[in-house]
Amino acid sequence: MALVLHSGSGNKNAFKALIAAEYTGVKVELTKNFEMGVSNKTPEFLKMNPLGKIPVLETPDGAVFESNAIARYVARLKDNNSLCGSSLIEYAHIEQWIDFSATEVDANIGRWLYPRLGFVPHVPVHEEHAIASLKRSLGALNTHLASNTYLVGHSVTLADIVMTCNLYFGFVRILTKSFTSEFPHVERYLWTMVNQPNFKKVIGEVKQAESVPPVQKKAAAPKEPKAKEVKKEAPKEAPKPKVEAPEEEEAPKPKPKNALDLLPPSKMILDEWKRLYSNTKTNFREIAIKGFWDMYDPEGYSLWFCNYKYNDENTVSFVTMNKVGGFLQRMDLCRKYAFGKMLVIGSTPPFKVKGLWLFRGQDIPKFVMDEVYDMELYEWTKVDLSDEAQKERVNAMIEDQEPFEGEELLDAKCFK
């Protein structure tokens, strides 16, 4: 008899076994008309998996649950296939990447996505931790894939099947291009895998998410139905009881103003500085730099240097530049209140990433620190304008002066 896989048709965990079956030639049938919340609550299903979770594989020898275990079972049903490796060390490395995919990639995608979908409470600090953890994991994977087409060996293994299914889920639900561009080798790997015939037959066309899902607001509690009044005869002389009108719902509160909009007016008009910067093509020092200091309001604005904490990791030039580009995209939420310069420094790796930022107010805006997870990857130092050396460093960074601090500039980006 054919193996029967109990799951919905679009479940990424079911895809693992179905793709493995395409490679091994094992016949696996997906149950028809499976309805989550109904089919998985029947006594027959609960006998196979008491938790009622999917997928479950029905075999002649009994049921198997947990998607990675099911995929392993399907992969090993046929001898002489490469999915499980050709040596003990390859087998160990395949298991290593399967575990990495589950605990470092899939788990962190879930910790970011599921609170936004309302499955668990959304806590911003937990989300920041999940994103930072996911970035570290994808960074490690990106480094490995920089010199490897597949995770193990020179052909598709079960590790690639499991990793691709987990990455696919993230790519289509929450990992936008602006996020994944920092990991070009992971991108190349994912698109290579999902376009393999055996993958494509199961997964179909893949379209990357265009935006991060918004946090789902809690649904308003349903109103209590009004009790039906029972008319009672009352003495004619008795006054009629006063019926209280139901309390109206509180009108939605206006969106609170950004705290930076409540600061005292500043003589510096940020847009005027940005126009001056953009329009100055020659004599930059005499026009733009001088104009900046003429406009600058030290009471209404502050200047900050930033230095990337992990410059030793910046060993690939385009990856480093993509990292900075992604950071600037995520800073878009403060465009109204900030101007920035980011420099990638050095002619040979590791490359240094340093920046200069102008922020409204005397501190780095709290909403930026809360919402842009890259901020914690940099050391931030407030510029001391009484120090002429620091002031000249500001000038050099605005101007993209080269050499900068004795080194060539690989790239310079402006946030305006």
PDB file of N, CA and C in Angstrom, residues 310-316 320 345-353 407:
ATOM      1  N   TYR A 310      30.956  44.482  14.839  1.00  0.00           N
ATOM      2  CA  TYR A 310      31.455  43.185  14.374  1.00  0.00           C
ATOM      3  C   TYR A 310      32.176  43.330  13.024  1.00  0.00           C
ATOM      4  N   ASN A 311      33.056  44.319  12.924  1.00  0.00           N
ATOM      5  CA  ASN A 311      33.753  44.566  11.665  1.00  0.00           C
ATOM      6  C   ASN A 311      34.590  43.373  11.210  1.00  0.00           C
ATOM      7  N   ASP A 312      35.030  42.543  12.142  1.00  0.00           N
ATOM      8  CA  ASP A 312      35.823  41.371  11.760  1.00  0.00           C
ATOM      9  C   ASP A 312      35.030  40.418  10.864  1.00  0.00           C
ATOM     10  N   GLU A 313      33.692  40.505  10.913  1.00  0.00           N
ATOM     11  CA  GLU A 313      32.859  39.621  10.096  1.00  0.00           C
ATOM     12  C   GLU A 313      32.705  40.142   8.664  1.00  0.00           C
ATOM     13  N   ASN A 314      33.116  41.387   8.421  1.00  0.00           N
ATOM     14  CA  ASN A 314      32.894  42.011   7.108  1.00  0.00           C
ATOM     15  C   ASN A 314      33.992  41.607   6.127  1.00  0.00           C
ATOM     16  N   THR A 315      33.951  40.358   5.692  1.00  0.00           N
ATOM     17  CA  THR A 315      35.019  39.822   4.843  1.00  0.00           C
ATOM     18  C   THR A 315      34.665  39.822   3.361  1.00  0.00           C
ATOM     19  N   VAL A 316      33.383  40.040   3.028  1.00  0.00           N
ATOM     20  CA  VAL A 316      32.957  40.057   1.624  1.00  0.00           C
ATOM     21  C   VAL A 316      32.398  41.436   1.325  1.00  0.00           C
ATOM     22  N   THR A 320      28.921  43.250   2.825  1.00  0.00           N
ATOM     23  CA  THR A 320      29.031  44.365   3.766  1.00  0.00           C
ATOM     24  C   THR A 320      28.207  45.561   3.287  1.00  0.00           C
ATOM     25  N   ILE A 345      34.747  51.207   4.797  1.00  0.00           N
ATOM     26  CA  ILE A 345      36.130  51.681   4.724  1.00  0.00           C
ATOM     27  C   ILE A 345      37.088  50.513   4.544  1.00  0.00           C
ATOM     28  N   GLY A 346      38.057  50.690   3.647  1.00  0.00           N
ATOM     29  CA  GLY A 346      39.108  49.705   3.459  1.00  0.00           C
ATOM     30  C   GLY A 346      39.163  49.182   2.037  1.00  0.00           C
ATOM     31  N   SER A 347      40.372  48.814   1.597  1.00  0.00           N
ATOM     32  CA  SER A 347      40.542  48.245   0.260  1.00  0.00           C
ATOM     33  C   SER A 347      40.637  46.732   0.312  1.00  0.00           C
ATOM     34  N   THR A 348      40.886  46.191   1.490  1.00  0.00           N
ATOM     35  CA  THR A 348      40.939  44.739   1.674  1.00  0.00           C
ATOM     36  C   THR A 348      40.154  44.382   2.935  1.00  0.00           C
ATOM     37  N   PRO A 349      39.595  43.166   2.986  1.00  0.00           N
ATOM     38  CA  PRO A 349      38.830  42.765   4.176  1.00  0.00           C
ATOM     39  C   PRO A 349      39.740  42.532   5.366  1.00  0.00           C
ATOM     40  N   PRO A 350      39.180  42.622   6.588  1.00  0.00           N
ATOM     41  CA  PRO A 350      37.782  42.953   6.886  1.00  0.00           C
ATOM     42  C   PRO A 350      37.523  44.455   6.732  1.00  0.00           C
ATOM     43  N   PHE A 351      36.334  44.780   6.230  1.00  0.00           N
ATOM     44  CA  PHE A 351      35.976  46.168   5.973  1.00  0.00           C
ATOM     45  C   PHE A 351      35.338  46.779   7.221  1.00  0.00           C
ATOM     46  N   LYS A 352      35.585  48.057   7.429  1.00  0.00           N
ATOM     47  CA  LYS A 352      35.037  48.759   8.579  1.00  0.00           C
ATOM     48  C   LYS A 352      33.785  49.523   8.168  1.00  0.00           C
ATOM     49  N   VAL A 353      32.787  49.507   9.009  1.00  0.00           N
ATOM     50  CA  VAL A 353      31.557  50.268   8.757  1.00  0.00           C
ATOM     51  C   VAL A 353      31.427  51.321   9.850  1.00  0.00           C
ATOM     52  N   GLU A 407      42.530  55.471   5.205  1.00  0.00           N
ATOM     53  CA  GLU A 407      42.139  54.319   4.405  1.00  0.00           C
ATOM     54  C   GLU A 407      41.210  54.722   3.270  1.00  0.00           C
TER      55      GLU A 407
END
